[in-house]
Amino acid sequence: MLKTFITVLTQELRLYFRRRMDILNAVLFFMLTVILFPIGVGPQAELLHDLGYGVIWVAAIFASMFGVARLFEPDFEDGTLNLYQTLPVSLEIIVLAKIIANWLAYCIPVVVISPVAGLMFGLAPGEWGMLMLTLLLATPVFVMIGAIGAALSLGAKKGRIMLSLLVMPFYIPVLIFGVNTSRIYINDLGGDTVPSLMILCGLLLFSIPLSAWVSGFIIRED
């Protein structure tokens, strides 16, 4: 089982590397969003500082959807998903490997460059760490929620539009706790960030088995 997981994970990462322009597009979208927002708002340092982490979070959500939209679609079109179901290994293990590979390919670059985005909004170096930590906890949840939507929209002619409609409401709780943690820490409101971080960790741990099981079930039914 572990060998199959590592094999699928490695194979998926190789495929993503071959399509690295798609990853670059997601990163460019993220950076263009955080670059254009300050231009639109104007040189108001205090306002940009207060709104910056929220803008970065929203940009990260949309950047993560670049990869989620094609998480299962290529394998569905060429019949690989049907082949996976014939293997003597749980389909959920394969689905989880694909989800993790997608997160590593599309979300980790966004997390890594988030300090650059924070710099554009006047965030201090000490604040970058909290921003990266919360994004590191939340972006896997975004991909896992998106994986369920991607499985539901398999074969749909307008799958990407449907995917956005399906998953966006479920991103809201993660967005609320993530932004709230960043807001308390960055604005130094005197609150404790530990409860929000624990909730993000709980959402992550809850999403791991749920997304794999639900996505696998949907794929079998298709």
C-alpha positions as a LaTeX table, in Angstrom:
\begin{tabular}{lrrr}
\hline
Residue & $x$ (\AA) & $y$ (\AA) & $z$ (\AA) \\
\hline
Met1 & 0.00 & 0.00 & 0.00 \\
Leu2 & 2.78 & 2.43 & 0.93 \\
Lys3 & 4.70 & 1.49 & $-2.22$ \\
Thr4 & 1.65 & 2.24 & $-4.37$ \\
Phe5 & 1.14 & 5.56 & $-2.59$ \\
Ile6 & 4.75 & 6.62 & $-3.20$ \\
Thr7 & 4.65 & 5.42 & $-6.82$ \\
Val8 & 1.49 & 7.40 & $-7.62$ \\
Leu9 & 2.79 & 10.46 & $-5.76$ \\
Thr10 & 6.09 & 10.39 & $-7.66$ \\
Gln11 & 4.36 & 9.83 & $-11.00$ \\
Glu12 & 1.96 & 12.72 & $-10.41$ \\
Leu13 & 4.79 & 15.09 & $-9.46$ \\
Arg14 & 6.62 & 14.16 & $-12.66$ \\
Leu15 & 3.52 & 14.91 & $-14.70$ \\
Tyr16 & 3.07 & 18.24 & $-12.96$ \\
Phe17 & 6.71 & 19.09 & $-13.67$ \\
Arg18 & 6.10 & 18.45 & $-17.35$ \\
Arg19 & 3.15 & 20.84 & $-17.18$ \\
Arg20 & 5.08 & 23.41 & $-15.16$ \\
Met21 & 3.62 & 26.24 & $-17.21$ \\
Asp22 & 0.28 & 25.51 & $-15.52$ \\
Ile23 & 1.97 & 25.89 & $-12.14$ \\
Leu24 & 3.65 & 29.07 & $-13.30$ \\
Asn25 & 0.27 & 30.45 & $-14.37$ \\
Ala26 & $-1.12$ & 29.83 & $-10.88$ \\
Val27 & 1.86 & 31.57 & $-9.27$ \\
Leu28 & 1.62 & 34.48 & $-11.72$ \\
Phe29 & $-2.09$ & 34.83 & $-11.00$ \\
Phe30 & $-1.35$ & 34.96 & $-7.28$ \\
Met31 & 1.36 & 37.59 & $-7.72$ \\
Leu32 & $-0.61$ & 39.71 & $-10.19$ \\
Thr33 & $-3.54$ & 39.82 & $-7.75$ \\
Val34 & $-1.41$ & 41.03 & $-4.86$ \\
Ile35 & 0.42 & 43.49 & $-7.12$ \\
Leu36 & $-2.67$ & 45.04 & $-8.70$ \\
Phe37 & $-4.62$ & 45.46 & $-5.45$ \\
Pro38 & $-2.24$ & 48.06 & $-3.93$ \\
Ile39 & $-2.23$ & 49.94 & $-7.23$ \\
Gly40 & $-6.02$ & 50.07 & $-7.20$ \\
Val41 & $-6.29$ & 51.11 & $-3.56$ \\
Gly42 & $-3.50$ & 53.67 & $-3.67$ \\
Pro43 & $-0.48$ & 54.41 & $-1.47$ \\
Gln44 & $-2.30$ & 54.16 & 1.86 \\
Ala45 & 0.17 & 52.21 & 3.97 \\
Glu46 & $-2.08$ & 51.66 & 6.98 \\
Leu47 & $-5.04$ & 50.51 & 4.88 \\
Leu48 & $-2.86$ & 48.15 & 2.83 \\
His49 & $-1.39$ & 46.68 & 6.01 \\
Asp50 & $-4.86$ & 46.02 & 7.45 \\
Leu51 & $-6.24$ & 44.47 & 4.27 \\
Gly52 & $-3.13$ & 42.75 & 2.99 \\
Tyr53 & $-3.47$ & 39.35 & 4.64 \\
Gly54 & $-7.11$ & 39.06 & 3.50 \\
Val55 & $-6.16$ & 39.81 & $-0.09$ \\
Ile56 & $-3.30$ & 37.30 & 0.06 \\
Trp57 & $-5.63$ & 34.61 & 1.40 \\
Val58 & $-8.23$ & 35.14 & $-1.32$ \\
Ala59 & $-5.51$ & 35.15 & $-3.99$ \\
Ala60 & $-4.15$ & 31.88 & $-2.55$ \\
Ile61 & $-7.60$ & 30.26 & $-2.76$ \\
Phe62 & $-8.02$ & 31.08 & $-6.43$ \\
Ala63 & $-4.42$ & 30.07 & $-7.20$ \\
Ser64 & $-5.03$ & 26.65 & $-5.60$ \\
Met65 & $-8.03$ & 26.11 & $-7.87$ \\
Phe66 & $-5.81$ & 26.21 & $-10.95$ \\
Gly67 & $-4.55$ & 22.73 & $-10.07$ \\
Val68 & $-7.72$ & 21.33 & $-8.52$ \\
Ala69 & $-9.68$ & 21.87 & $-11.71$ \\
Arg70 & $-7.65$ & 19.16 & $-13.47$ \\
Leu71 & $-6.99$ & 16.88 & $-10.50$ \\
Phe72 & $-8.88$ & 13.88 & $-11.92$ \\
Glu73 & $-9.95$ & 15.06 & $-15.39$ \\
Pro74 & $-6.94$ & 13.80 & $-17.44$ \\
Asp75 & $-7.10$ & 10.36 & $-15.80$ \\
Phe76 & $-10.86$ & 10.26 & $-16.35$ \\
Glu77 & $-10.52$ & 11.08 & $-20.03$ \\
Asp78 & $-7.81$ & 8.50 & $-20.81$ \\
Gly79 & $-9.31$ & 5.72 & $-18.67$ \\
Thr80 & $-6.59$ & 5.69 & $-16.00$ \\
Leu81 & $-9.16$ & 6.07 & $-13.22$ \\
Asn82 & $-10.85$ & 2.87 & $-14.37$ \\
Leu83 & $-7.47$ & 1.14 & $-14.38$ \\
Tyr84 & $-6.78$ & 2.31 & $-10.83$ \\
Gln85 & $-9.98$ & 0.63 & $-9.69$ \\
Thr86 & $-8.72$ & $-2.76$ & $-10.89$ \\
Leu87 & $-5.59$ & $-2.60$ & $-8.74$ \\
Pro88 & $-5.47$ & $-4.63$ & $-5.50$ \\
Val89 & $-5.08$ & $-1.41$ & $-3.54$ \\
Ser90 & $-7.70$ & 0.87 & $-2.03$ \\
Leu91 & $-8.67$ & 3.64 & $-4.45$ \\
Glu92 & $-8.63$ & 6.08 & $-1.53$ \\
Ile93 & $-4.85$ & 5.65 & $-1.19$ \\
Ile94 & $-4.38$ & 6.58 & $-4.84$ \\
Val95 & $-6.73$ & 9.55 & $-4.52$ \\
Leu96 & $-4.85$ & 10.80 & $-1.45$ \\
Ala97 & $-1.53$ & 10.53 & $-3.30$ \\
Lys98 & $-2.95$ & 12.59 & $-6.18$ \\
Ile99 & $-4.29$ & 15.22 & $-3.76$ \\
Ile100 & $-0.95$ & 15.58 & $-1.97$ \\
Ala101 & 0.94 & 15.81 & $-5.27$ \\
Asn102 & $-1.45$ & 18.53 & $-6.44$ \\
Trp103 & $-0.91$ & 20.46 & $-3.21$ \\
Leu104 & 2.87 & 20.15 & $-3.44$ \\
Ala105 & 2.88 & 21.31 & $-7.05$ \\
Tyr106 & 0.46 & 24.24 & $-6.89$ \\
Cys107 & 0.22 & 25.41 & $-3.28$ \\
Ile108 & 3.72 & 25.10 & $-1.89$ \\
Pro109 & 5.09 & 27.68 & $-4.41$ \\
Val110 & 2.34 & 30.07 & $-3.29$ \\
Val111 & 3.21 & 29.53 & 0.38 \\
Val112 & 6.91 & 30.06 & $-0.34$ \\
Ile113 & 6.40 & 33.38 & $-2.15$ \\
Ser114 & 3.74 & 34.67 & 0.28 \\
Pro115 & 6.37 & 36.71 & 2.18 \\
Val116 & 7.02 & 38.63 & $-1.05$ \\
Ala117 & 3.30 & 39.33 & $-1.24$ \\
Gly118 & 3.33 & 40.36 & 2.42 \\
Leu119 & 6.16 & 42.77 & 1.72 \\
Met120 & 4.02 & 44.55 & $-0.86$ \\
Phe121 & 1.42 & 45.20 & 1.84 \\
Gly122 & 3.92 & 46.41 & 4.39 \\
Leu123 & 3.91 & 43.31 & 6.60 \\
Ala124 & 6.93 & 42.97 & 8.87 \\
Pro125 & 9.28 & 39.96 & 8.60 \\
Gly126 & 7.92 & 38.58 & 11.88 \\
Glu127 & 4.41 & 38.63 & 10.42 \\
Trp128 & 5.43 & 36.63 & 7.37 \\
Gly129 & 5.94 & 33.54 & 9.51 \\
Met130 & 2.35 & 33.51 & 10.77 \\
Leu131 & 1.06 & 34.12 & 7.25 \\
Met132 & 3.08 & 31.18 & 5.90 \\
Leu133 & 2.06 & 28.91 & 8.78 \\
Thr134 & $-1.66$ & 29.54 & 8.35 \\
Leu135 & $-1.43$ & 29.11 & 4.58 \\
Leu136 & 0.56 & 25.90 & 5.09 \\
Leu137 & $-2.26$ & 24.52 & 7.24 \\
Ala138 & $-5.13$ & 25.80 & 5.10 \\
Thr139 & $-4.02$ & 25.19 & 1.50 \\
Pro140 & $-4.16$ & 21.37 & 1.86 \\
Val141 & $-7.76$ & 21.74 & 3.06 \\
Phe142 & $-8.57$ & 23.85 & 0.01 \\
Val143 & $-7.17$ & 21.14 & $-2.28$ \\
Met144 & $-8.99$ & 18.36 & $-0.41$ \\
Ile145 & $-12.32$ & 20.18 & $-0.57$ \\
Gly146 & $-11.64$ & 20.93 & $-4.22$ \\
Ala147 & $-10.90$ & 17.25 & $-4.88$ \\
Ile148 & $-14.45$ & 16.34 & $-3.86$ \\
Gly149 & $-15.81$ & 18.99 & $-6.20$ \\
Ala150 & $-13.48$ & 17.81 & $-8.98$ \\
Ala151 & $-14.77$ & 14.25 & $-8.57$ \\
Leu152 & $-18.39$ & 15.45 & $-8.66$ \\
Ser153 & $-17.82$ & 17.48 & $-11.83$ \\
Leu154 & $-16.04$ & 14.72 & $-13.79$ \\
Gly155 & $-17.29$ & 14.57 & $-17.36$ \\
Ala156 & $-19.23$ & 17.83 & $-17.13$ \\
Lys157 & $-18.84$ & 20.05 & $-20.18$ \\
Lys158 & $-18.50$ & 23.10 & $-17.97$ \\
Gly159 & $-16.67$ & 21.30 & $-15.19$ \\
Arg160 & $-14.53$ & 24.18 & $-14.04$ \\
Ile161 & $-17.48$ & 26.52 & $-13.58$ \\
Met162 & $-19.37$ & 23.79 & $-11.73$ \\
Leu163 & $-16.32$ & 23.07 & $-9.58$ \\
Ser164 & $-16.12$ & 26.70 & $-8.49$ \\
Leu165 & $-19.79$ & 26.73 & $-7.55$ \\
Leu166 & $-19.52$ & 23.45 & $-5.66$ \\
Val167 & $-16.48$ & 24.09 & $-3.52$ \\
Met168 & $-16.47$ & 27.84 & $-2.86$ \\
Pro169 & $-18.99$ & 27.79 & 0.04 \\
Phe170 & $-16.94$ & 25.12 & 1.83 \\
Tyr171 & $-13.83$ & 27.28 & 1.69 \\
Ile172 & $-15.48$ & 29.94 & 3.84 \\
Pro173 & $-14.93$ & 28.35 & 7.32 \\
Val174 & $-11.25$ & 27.76 & 6.54 \\
Leu175 & $-10.93$ & 31.30 & 5.22 \\
Ile176 & $-12.57$ & 32.75 & 8.34 \\
Phe177 & $-10.31$ & 30.97 & 10.82 \\
Gly178 & $-7.19$ & 31.54 & 8.74 \\
Val179 & $-7.80$ & 35.24 & 8.24 \\
Asn180 & $-8.84$ & 35.64 & 11.88 \\
Thr181 & $-5.57$ & 34.09 & 13.05 \\
Ser182 & $-3.58$ & 36.39 & 10.78 \\
Arg183 & $-5.64$ & 39.41 & 11.85 \\
Ile184 & $-5.09$ & 38.80 & 15.58 \\
Tyr185 & $-1.36$ & 38.27 & 15.17 \\
Ile186 & $-0.54$ & 40.90 & 12.56 \\
Asn187 & $-2.70$ & 43.66 & 14.06 \\
Asp188 & $-1.51$ & 42.74 & 17.59 \\
Leu189 & $-5.04$ & 42.68 & 18.98 \\
Gly190 & $-3.98$ & 40.88 & 22.12 \\
Gly191 & $-5.95$ & 37.72 & 21.38 \\
Asp192 & $-4.64$ & 34.18 & 21.49 \\
Thr193 & $-3.97$ & 32.68 & 18.06 \\
Val194 & $-3.64$ & 29.11 & 19.40 \\
Pro195 & $-7.40$ & 28.27 & 19.28 \\
Ser196 & $-7.67$ & 29.32 & 15.64 \\
Leu197 & $-4.50$ & 27.41 & 14.75 \\
Met198 & $-5.85$ & 24.33 & 16.52 \\
Ile199 & $-9.09$ & 24.61 & 14.56 \\
Leu200 & $-7.13$ & 24.83 & 11.31 \\
Cys201 & $-5.17$ & 21.74 & 12.34 \\
Gly202 & $-8.44$ & 19.97 & 13.17 \\
Leu203 & $-9.94$ & 20.88 & 9.81 \\
Leu204 & $-6.82$ & 19.54 & 8.11 \\
Leu205 & $-6.85$ & 16.24 & 9.99 \\
Phe206 & $-10.59$ & 15.86 & 9.41 \\
Ser207 & $-10.27$ & 16.59 & 5.68 \\
Ile208 & $-7.57$ & 14.00 & 4.99 \\
Pro209 & $-9.70$ & 10.84 & 5.39 \\
Leu210 & $-12.94$ & 12.57 & 4.39 \\
Ser211 & $-11.69$ & 13.88 & 1.04 \\
Ala212 & $-10.03$ & 10.58 & 0.10 \\
Trp213 & $-13.07$ & 8.49 & 1.01 \\
Val214 & $-15.70$ & 10.77 & $-0.55$ \\
Ser215 & $-13.69$ & 11.36 & $-3.74$ \\
Gly216 & $-13.00$ & 7.64 & $-4.09$ \\
Phe217 & $-16.67$ & 6.80 & $-3.59$ \\
Ile218 & $-17.76$ & 9.33 & $-6.23$ \\
Ile219 & $-15.17$ & 8.06 & $-8.74$ \\
Arg220 & $-16.38$ & 4.46 & $-8.28$ \\
Glu221 & $-19.98$ & 5.53 & $-8.86$ \\
Asp222 & $-19.00$ & 7.34 & $-12.06$ \\
\hline
\end{tabular}
